[in-house]
Short mmCIF file of C-alpha atoms in Angstrom, two decimals:
data_model
loop_
_atom_site.label_atom_id
_atom_site.label_comp_id
_atom_site.label_asym_id
_atom_site.label_seq_id
_atom_site.Cartn_x
_atom_site.Cartn_y
_atom_site.Cartn_z
CA MET A 1213 124.45 115.68 95.79
CA GLN A 1214 123.86 119.21 97.03
CA PRO A 1215 120.62 119.34 99.11
CA ARG A 1216 117.98 121.79 97.98
CA GLN A 1217 117.15 124.79 100.14
CA GLY A 1218 113.74 126.40 100.43
CA ILE A 1219 110.21 125.31 99.53
CA VAL A 1220 110.27 126.85 96.05
CA GLU A 1221 113.41 124.97 95.06
CA ILE A 1222 112.24 121.68 96.58
CA PHE A 1223 109.02 121.74 94.57
CA SER A 1224 110.31 123.07 91.24
CA THR A 1225 113.70 121.48 90.53
CA PHE A 1226 114.73 118.16 89.01
CA VAL A 1227 117.82 115.95 89.09
CA GLN A 1228 120.18 116.33 86.14
CA PHE A 1229 122.62 113.56 85.21
CA ASP A 1230 125.93 113.85 83.38
CA VAL A 1231 126.36 110.30 82.04
CA ASP A 1232 125.66 108.49 85.34
CA GLN A 1233 126.65 111.19 87.83
CA PHE A 1234 124.47 113.80 89.51
CA SER A 1235 125.40 117.11 87.87
CA GLY A 1236 122.97 119.59 89.41
CA TRP A 1237 119.38 120.75 89.74
CA ALA A 1238 117.33 121.89 86.75
CA THR A 1239 114.69 124.52 87.54
CA ASP A 1240 111.31 124.44 85.82
CA ALA A 1241 110.13 128.05 85.46
CA LYS A 1242 106.41 127.20 85.39
CA LEU A 1243 106.60 125.16 88.59
CA ARG A 1244 108.68 127.87 90.24
CA ARG A 1245 106.02 130.50 89.46
CA SER A 1246 103.25 128.16 90.61
CA MET A 1247 104.96 127.51 93.96
CA LYS A 1248 105.70 131.19 94.54
CA VAL A 1249 102.03 132.08 93.99
CA CYS A 1250 100.98 129.52 96.59
CA LEU A 1251 103.49 130.78 99.14
CA GLU A 1252 102.31 134.36 98.62
CA GLN A 1253 98.71 133.31 99.32
CA SER A 1254 99.58 131.23 102.37
CA LEU A 1255 99.05 133.05 105.67
CA THR A 1256 101.57 130.94 107.57
CA GLU A 1257 104.95 129.41 106.84
CA GLU A 1258 104.49 125.69 106.29
CA SER A 1259 106.90 122.75 106.00
CA ASP A 1260 107.71 120.75 102.88
CA THR A 1261 105.66 117.88 104.37
CA PHE A 1262 102.63 120.15 104.47
CA TRP A 1263 103.09 121.26 100.85
CA ALA A 1264 103.59 117.67 99.72
CA LEU A 1265 100.18 116.81 101.18
CA TYR A 1266 98.70 119.96 99.68
CA TRP A 1267 99.85 119.05 96.16
CA TYR A 1268 98.73 115.47 96.75
CA ARG A 1269 95.20 116.71 97.46
CA VAL A 1270 95.21 118.97 94.39
CA TRP A 1271 96.32 115.99 92.29
CA GLN A 1272 93.66 113.80 93.92
CA THR A 1273 90.78 116.24 93.37
CA GLN A 1274 91.76 117.64 89.96
CA SER A 1275 94.07 115.04 88.39
CA SER A 1276 96.33 118.06 87.95
CA ALA A 1277 99.49 117.62 85.88
CA VAL A 1278 101.05 120.61 87.65
CA ALA A 1279 100.43 119.04 91.07
CA LEU A 1280 101.93 115.78 89.83
CA ALA A 1281 105.01 117.65 88.59
CA HIS A 1282 105.42 119.42 91.95
CA ILE A 1283 105.29 116.07 93.75
CA SER A 1284 107.73 114.56 91.28
CA ALA A 1285 110.13 117.43 92.03
CA TYR A 1286 109.65 116.93 95.77
CA LEU A 1287 110.54 113.23 95.54
CA GLN A 1288 113.65 113.66 93.36
CA GLU A 1289 116.17 113.34 96.20
CA VAL A 1290 114.68 110.29 97.88
CA CYS A 1291 114.36 108.61 94.49
CA TYR A 1292 117.99 109.39 93.63
CA TRP A 1293 119.36 107.99 96.91
CA THR A 1294 117.19 104.87 96.62
CA ALA A 1295 118.47 104.28 93.07
CA ARG A 1296 122.07 104.88 94.13
CA LYS A 1297 121.75 102.42 97.02
CA PHE A 1298 120.56 99.68 94.65
CA VAL A 1299 123.40 100.23 92.19
CA LEU A 1300 126.02 100.20 94.97
CA ASN A 1301 124.63 97.23 96.90
CA PHE A 1302 123.25 94.91 94.23
CA PRO A 1303 124.89 93.46 91.10
CA THR A 1304 123.22 95.10 88.11
CA GLN A 1305 124.03 96.32 84.61
CA SER A 1306 121.75 99.32 85.18
CA SER A 1307 123.16 102.73 86.09
CA VAL A 1308 121.96 105.10 88.81
CA ALA A 1309 120.23 107.14 86.10
CA ASP A 1310 118.50 104.00 84.78
CA CYS A 1311 117.24 102.98 88.22
CA PHE A 1312 116.19 106.55 88.96
CA GLN A 1313 114.06 106.69 85.80
CA MET A 1314 112.58 103.25 86.49
CA ALA A 1315 111.29 104.53 89.84
CA ILE A 1316 110.36 108.17 89.15
CA ALA A 1317 108.20 107.09 86.19
CA HIS A 1318 105.77 105.48 88.65
CA ILE A 1319 104.87 108.59 90.68
CA ASN A 1320 101.24 108.30 89.56
CA LYS A 1321 101.03 104.72 90.79
CA ILE A 1322 102.60 105.64 94.14
CA LEU A 1323 100.11 108.47 94.70
CA LYS A 1324 97.18 106.17 93.96
CA THR A 1325 98.20 103.85 96.81
CA PHE A 1326 99.27 106.57 99.27
CA ASN A 1327 96.73 107.35 102.00
CA PRO A 1328 97.39 110.39 104.24
CA GLN A 1329 94.92 108.99 106.80
CA TYR A 1330 97.56 106.44 107.73
CA SER A 1331 100.59 108.74 107.51
CA SER A 1332 101.54 112.24 106.46
CA HIS A 1333 105.07 111.21 105.41
CA LEU A 1334 104.75 110.94 101.63
CA LYS A 1335 108.54 110.92 101.22
CA ALA A 1336 109.04 107.90 103.50
CA TYR A 1337 106.15 106.07 101.83
CA ALA A 1338 107.61 106.82 98.40
CA GLN A 1339 111.02 105.49 99.46
CA LEU A 1340 109.51 102.08 100.22
CA ALA A 1341 107.60 102.17 96.95
CA PHE A 1342 110.71 103.16 94.96
CA GLU A 1343 112.65 100.27 96.49
CA SER A 1344 109.95 97.81 95.44
CA ILE A 1345 109.63 99.29 91.93
CA ILE A 1346 113.37 99.20 91.24
CA LYS A 1347 113.70 95.68 92.64
CA ASP A 1348 110.88 94.40 90.42
CA ALA A 1349 112.18 96.26 87.36
CA LEU A 1350 115.72 94.91 87.77
CA ARG A 1351 114.37 91.39 88.16
CA LEU A 1352 112.33 91.73 84.97
CA HIS A 1353 115.26 93.20 83.08
CA ARG A 1354 117.51 90.34 84.19
CA GLU A 1355 114.94 87.89 82.88
CA ALA A 1356 114.67 89.81 79.61
CA ASP A 1357 118.45 89.93 79.16
CA ILE A 1358 118.81 86.15 79.40
CA CYS A 1359 115.62 85.29 77.51
CA SER A 1360 115.57 84.77 73.76
CA ASP A 1361 112.50 86.03 71.89
CA TRP A 1362 111.25 82.45 71.72
CA ALA A 1363 111.66 82.00 75.47
CA LEU A 1364 109.96 85.33 76.18
CA LEU A 1365 106.95 84.22 74.13
CA HIS A 1366 106.64 81.12 76.31
CA LYS A 1367 106.78 83.18 79.51
CA LEU A 1368 104.07 85.61 78.36
CA SER A 1369 100.48 85.41 79.53
CA ARG A 1370 97.68 86.02 77.03
CA LYS A 1371 96.68 89.19 78.87
CA ARG A 1372 100.22 90.61 78.71
CA LEU A 1373 100.52 89.83 75.01
CA VAL A 1374 97.25 91.61 74.22
CA GLN A 1375 98.37 94.65 76.27
CA SER A 1376 101.71 94.65 74.46
CA LEU A 1377 100.10 94.56 71.02
CA GLN A 1378 97.61 97.28 71.97
CA ASN A 1379 100.49 99.41 73.23
CA ALA A 1380 102.27 98.89 69.89
CA GLY A 1381 99.21 100.23 68.02
CA PHE A 1382 97.82 97.04 66.44
CA ASN A 1383 94.08 97.01 65.69
CA ALA A 1384 91.67 94.46 67.15
CA GLU A 1385 91.66 92.17 64.08
CA SER A 1386 95.44 92.03 63.90
CA ILE A 1387 95.67 91.34 67.63
CA GLU A 1388 93.29 88.38 67.24
CA SER A 1389 95.46 86.93 64.47
CA TYR A 1390 98.73 87.51 66.34
CA VAL A 1391 97.36 85.95 69.52
CA LEU A 1392 96.18 82.86 67.62
CA ALA A 1393 99.60 82.56 65.93
CA TRP A 1394 101.25 82.83 69.36
CA GLU A 1395 98.96 80.16 70.83
CA CYS A 1396 99.81 77.80 67.95
CA PHE A 1397 103.50 78.55 68.48
CA LYS A 1398 103.28 77.74 72.20
CA GLU A 1399 101.33 74.55 71.57
CA LEU A 1400 103.73 73.11 69.00
CA TYR A 1401 107.13 74.45 69.99
CA THR A 1402 108.95 73.86 73.25
CA GLY A 1403 112.37 73.08 71.80
CA ASP A 1404 114.40 69.95 72.33
CA ASN A 1405 115.16 70.63 76.00
CA THR A 1406 113.39 71.83 79.13
CA LYS A 1407 115.41 75.03 79.55
CA ILE A 1408 112.86 77.51 78.26
CA ARG A 1409 115.23 80.49 78.61
CA GLN A 1410 117.61 78.95 76.10
CA LEU A 1411 115.02 78.27 73.41
CA SER A 1412 116.38 78.89 69.93
CA LYS A 1413 114.52 79.63 66.70
CA PRO A 1414 112.17 76.85 65.51
CA ASP A 1415 113.23 74.97 62.38
CA ALA A 1416 111.36 75.13 59.05
CA ARG A 1417 109.36 71.97 59.75
CA THR A 1418 108.07 73.42 63.02
CA TRP A 1419 107.08 76.69 61.36
CA GLU A 1420 105.18 74.73 58.74
CA ALA A 1421 103.32 72.81 61.46
CA ILE A 1422 102.50 76.07 63.28
CA SER A 1423 101.15 77.69 60.10
CA ASN A 1424 99.08 74.57 59.32
CA LEU A 1425 97.55 74.65 62.80
CA TYR A 1426 96.80 78.36 62.48
CA ASN A 1427 95.08 77.86 59.11
CA ALA A 1428 93.00 75.04 60.55
CA GLU A 1429 91.94 77.05 63.64
CA ARG A 1430 91.33 80.48 62.08
CA PHE A 1431 87.71 79.84 61.04
CA SER A 1432 86.57 78.80 64.50
CA ARG A 1433 88.83 81.11 66.53
CA LEU A 1434 88.82 84.44 64.67
CA SER A 1435 85.87 86.82 64.40
CA SER A 1436 87.11 87.81 60.91
CA PRO A 1437 89.19 84.90 59.58
CA THR A 1438 92.26 85.87 57.58
CA ALA A 1439 93.28 84.29 54.30
CA THR A 1440 95.55 81.27 54.40
CA VAL A 1441 99.00 82.27 55.67
CA ASN A 1442 102.38 80.66 55.04
CA GLN A 1443 105.12 79.90 57.52
CA GLN A 1444 107.05 83.10 56.73
CA THR A 1445 104.01 85.21 57.66
CA ILE A 1446 103.50 83.29 60.90
CA GLU A 1447 107.17 83.74 61.81
CA THR A 1448 106.92 87.48 61.12
CA TRP A 1449 103.81 87.78 63.30
CA VAL A 1450 105.33 85.84 66.17
CA LEU A 1451 108.54 87.90 66.07
CA SER A 1452 106.50 91.13 65.98
CA ALA A 1453 104.60 89.92 69.04
CA ALA A 1454 107.88 89.24 70.85
CA LYS A 1455 109.22 92.68 69.96
CA ALA A 1456 106.01 94.37 71.14
CA ALA A 1457 106.11 92.42 74.41
CA ARG A 1458 109.76 93.26 75.08
CA THR A 1459 109.11 96.97 74.43
CA PHE A 1460 105.99 97.01 76.61
CA LEU A 1461 107.33 94.97 79.53
CA TYR A 1462 110.89 96.31 79.57
CA PRO A 1463 110.65 99.90 78.33
CA LYS A 1464 113.51 102.35 77.99
CA PHE A 1465 113.13 105.33 80.27
CA VAL A 1466 113.44 108.93 79.11
CA SER A 1467 114.36 111.78 81.43
CA ALA A 1468 111.75 114.48 82.06
CA ASP A 1469 114.22 117.13 80.96
CA ALA A 1470 115.07 115.33 77.71
CA PRO A 1471 114.44 117.38 74.52
CA LEU A 1472 111.09 116.85 72.83
CA LYS A 1473 112.70 116.59 69.39
CA GLN A 1474 116.20 117.13 68.13
CA GLU A 1475 115.17 120.10 66.02
CA GLU A 1476 113.13 121.77 68.78
CA ASP A 1477 114.03 123.69 71.91
CA GLY A 1478 112.37 122.83 75.20
CA ASN A 1479 111.74 119.60 77.07
CA LEU A 1480 108.96 117.35 78.31
CA LEU A 1481 108.28 119.58 81.31
CA ASP A 1482 107.36 122.43 78.96
CA ILE A 1483 104.12 120.72 77.95
CA LEU A 1484 102.69 120.92 81.48
CA PRO A 1485 99.69 123.28 81.71
CA VAL A 1486 100.44 126.50 83.56
CA ASP A 1487 96.96 127.39 84.73
CA LEU A 1488 96.01 126.17 88.18
CA GLN A 1489 93.13 127.25 90.32
CA THR A 1490 95.11 128.62 93.23
CA SER A 1491 91.84 129.36 95.00
CA LEU A 1492 91.88 125.68 95.93
CA LEU A 1493 94.54 126.56 98.46
CA THR A 1494 92.11 128.05 100.95
CA GLU A 1495 89.70 125.12 100.55
CA ILE A 1496 92.25 122.37 101.00
CA ILE A 1497 94.27 123.76 103.90
CA GLU A 1498 91.40 124.70 106.16
CA GLN A 1499 92.64 125.05 109.70
CA GLU A 1500 90.04 122.67 111.12
CA GLU A 1501 91.09 119.82 108.81
CA ALA A 1502 94.77 120.44 109.44
CA ALA A 1503 94.25 120.45 113.20
CA ASN A 1504 92.25 117.23 112.98
CA MET A 1505 94.99 115.49 111.01
CA ARG A 1506 97.65 116.62 113.50
CA SER A 1507 95.54 115.35 116.37
CA GLN A 1508 95.10 111.94 114.73
CA GLN A 1509 98.83 111.73 113.98
CA THR A 1510 99.63 112.52 117.63
CA GLN A 1511 97.20 109.84 118.81
CA LEU A 1512 98.69 107.30 116.42
CA ASN A 1513 102.21 108.10 117.64
CA GLN A 1514 101.17 107.70 121.27
CA VAL A 1515 99.49 104.36 120.58
CA LEU A 1516 102.59 102.95 118.87
CA TYR A 1517 105.04 104.45 121.39
CA LYS A 1518 103.06 102.77 124.16
CA ALA A 1519 102.97 99.44 122.31
CA ILE A 1520 106.74 99.53 121.72
CA ALA A 1521 107.42 100.50 125.35
CA ALA A 1522 105.47 97.41 126.44
CA LEU A 1523 107.81 95.09 124.51
CA ASN A 1524 110.42 93.13 126.43
CA ALA A 1525 114.04 94.29 126.52
CA GLU A 1526 115.29 91.86 123.87
CA SER A 1527 112.56 92.88 121.40
CA GLN A 1528 113.45 96.54 121.86
CA LYS A 1529 117.13 95.74 121.27
CA VAL A 1530 116.18 93.93 118.05
CA LEU A 1531 114.20 96.96 116.83
CA GLN A 1532 117.04 99.35 117.70
CA ALA A 1533 119.58 97.19 115.88
CA TYR A 1534 117.34 96.75 112.82
CA TYR A 1535 116.08 100.31 112.37
CA VAL A 1536 118.69 102.55 114.05
CA GLN A 1537 121.89 100.63 113.34
CA GLN A 1538 120.35 99.15 110.16
CA LEU A 1539 122.01 95.80 110.78
CA THR A 1540 121.11 92.65 108.86
CA GLN A 1541 119.41 89.80 110.70
CA GLN A 1542 122.70 87.89 110.68
CA GLU A 1543 124.54 90.85 112.22
CA ILE A 1544 121.81 91.29 114.86
CA ALA A 1545 122.08 87.62 115.78
CA ALA A 1546 125.84 87.97 116.25
CA GLN A 1547 125.48 91.15 118.29
CA LEU A 1548 122.80 89.75 120.61
CA GLU A 1549 124.34 86.25 120.65
CA ILE A 1550 121.16 84.53 119.49
CA LYS A 1551 120.22 82.43 116.45
CA GLN A 1552 119.37 84.18 113.18
CA TYR A 1553 116.01 82.40 112.94
CA THR A 1554 115.23 83.76 116.41
CA VAL A 1555 115.84 87.29 115.13
CA SER A 1556 113.61 86.64 112.11
CA ARG A 1557 110.81 85.25 114.27
CA ARG A 1558 111.16 88.05 116.78
CA LEU A 1559 110.91 90.76 114.10
CA SER A 1560 107.90 89.04 112.55
CA SER A 1561 106.21 88.71 115.94
CA ILE A 1562 106.88 92.35 116.85
CA LYS A 1563 105.51 93.66 113.56
CA LYS A 1564 102.46 91.40 113.79
CA SER A 1565 101.75 92.71 117.29
CA LEU A 1566 102.17 96.35 116.25
CA LEU A 1567 100.07 95.79 113.13
CA LEU A 1568 97.24 94.40 115.28
CA THR A 1569 97.49 97.41 117.59
CA LEU A 1570 97.44 99.85 114.68
CA THR A 1571 94.57 98.06 112.92
CA GLN A 1572 92.46 98.11 116.08
CA TRP A 1573 93.21 101.81 116.60
CA SER A 1574 92.23 102.58 112.97
CA GLN A 1575 88.99 100.64 113.39
CA ASN A 1576 88.05 102.26 116.71
CA THR A 1577 89.22 105.82 116.00
CA LEU A 1578 88.95 106.29 112.23
CA HIS A 1579 86.14 103.74 111.77
CA ILE A 1580 88.04 101.97 109.00
CA SER A 1581 87.00 98.36 108.40
CA PRO A 1582 90.03 96.02 108.51
CA LYS A 1583 89.66 94.56 105.01
CA SER A 1584 92.66 92.85 103.42
CA ASP A 1585 93.62 95.84 101.25
CA VAL A 1586 93.30 98.16 104.24
CA VAL A 1587 95.48 95.90 106.40
CA ASP A 1588 98.08 95.78 103.62
CA ALA A 1589 98.11 99.58 103.48
CA ILE A 1590 98.38 99.82 107.27
CA ASN A 1591 101.25 97.33 107.24
CA THR A 1592 103.12 99.48 104.70
CA SER A 1593 102.43 102.60 106.78
CA LEU A 1594 103.68 100.84 109.91
CA GLU A 1595 106.98 99.95 108.25
CA GLU A 1596 107.29 103.54 107.06
CA TRP A 1597 106.49 104.87 110.55
CA LEU A 1598 109.12 102.65 112.19
CA LYS A 1599 111.79 103.82 109.72
CA VAL A 1600 110.92 107.49 110.21
CA GLN A 1601 110.66 107.38 114.02
CA TYR A 1602 113.82 105.37 114.57
CA SER A 1603 115.79 107.38 111.99
CA HIS A 1604 114.99 110.50 114.02
CA THR A 1605 115.79 108.62 117.25
CA GLN A 1606 112.42 109.51 118.69
CA ILE A 1607 112.16 106.03 120.16
CA GLN A 1608 114.72 105.10 122.75
#
């Protein structure tokens, strides 16, 4: 992959695939114009990290589709390398392009959990998020691949089924009926063995029992009871529910530069609105706020540098091996001639100590209450910070 050069390119170009190989960068003209306007209005030359935070704040304050597209462009490279790492290092039927689309489709979700108060490194935060998203998606797809429709219906929760049917466009009355049919199916059919994944289609007698139960329950369970249904109708409903669930839970991903329709020119990026209130630039990048953020980041770095320097020699060797050399726990144990469980405990103890230090600093300096969700966010930011600092060998 050829790295992108310049702020305009970084925030306006997207990965293109040829089958499963990176083939180049596709430029979006609207995003290119938008980025050029911002650079012309900026009084100083800023880094890509600065502009990533700028577009994050525009997205946060305006729910701007243009800002979201700029951030998506910015995160293309880190998403690509994360996807490629998974395909090379883990057994999977999915391609690099598949994994890339699985991850990049969740930009909105990543931005909702990102907090620049904890870190200004959106790219490093996104890398951790992409890893988690791809891992979860591959696990779900593996389950889907080995699950029959009948097994999938047994694994579904009621909430997921309702979401799946809503996503498929069913109205409220139909959803009620389908859910009741599904509940009757689950109650009466578990197959003749305990291996749920291998469930095969119920026989005619079972379908008859399911339809009888549905007909008996419909008056008390449905707000608008349907007419009596036969076993063929019940089977059709249950299969439709399975199809809707599979589509909703394991969707196929479409590239952002895919054509809108076969008979039309243009792609999905063309529907993004072009108008953006560029006057927001002066409001969001006020010098006082920027200086305050830099000061807090410097303080945070100093606190963590000091905490790491206070660790004993073996703990520092473990951190160097884990984050700089990127060794596995087993490899670290062999290198340091200690047990693997000792490495695991040592890493856990170090991170717990640093997390406590960082949480106390956030409480005392930023006046952030250490609630569970806050601590989780700080923990994620700490892991991101360690990766960034050690990757740049700023900690020796």
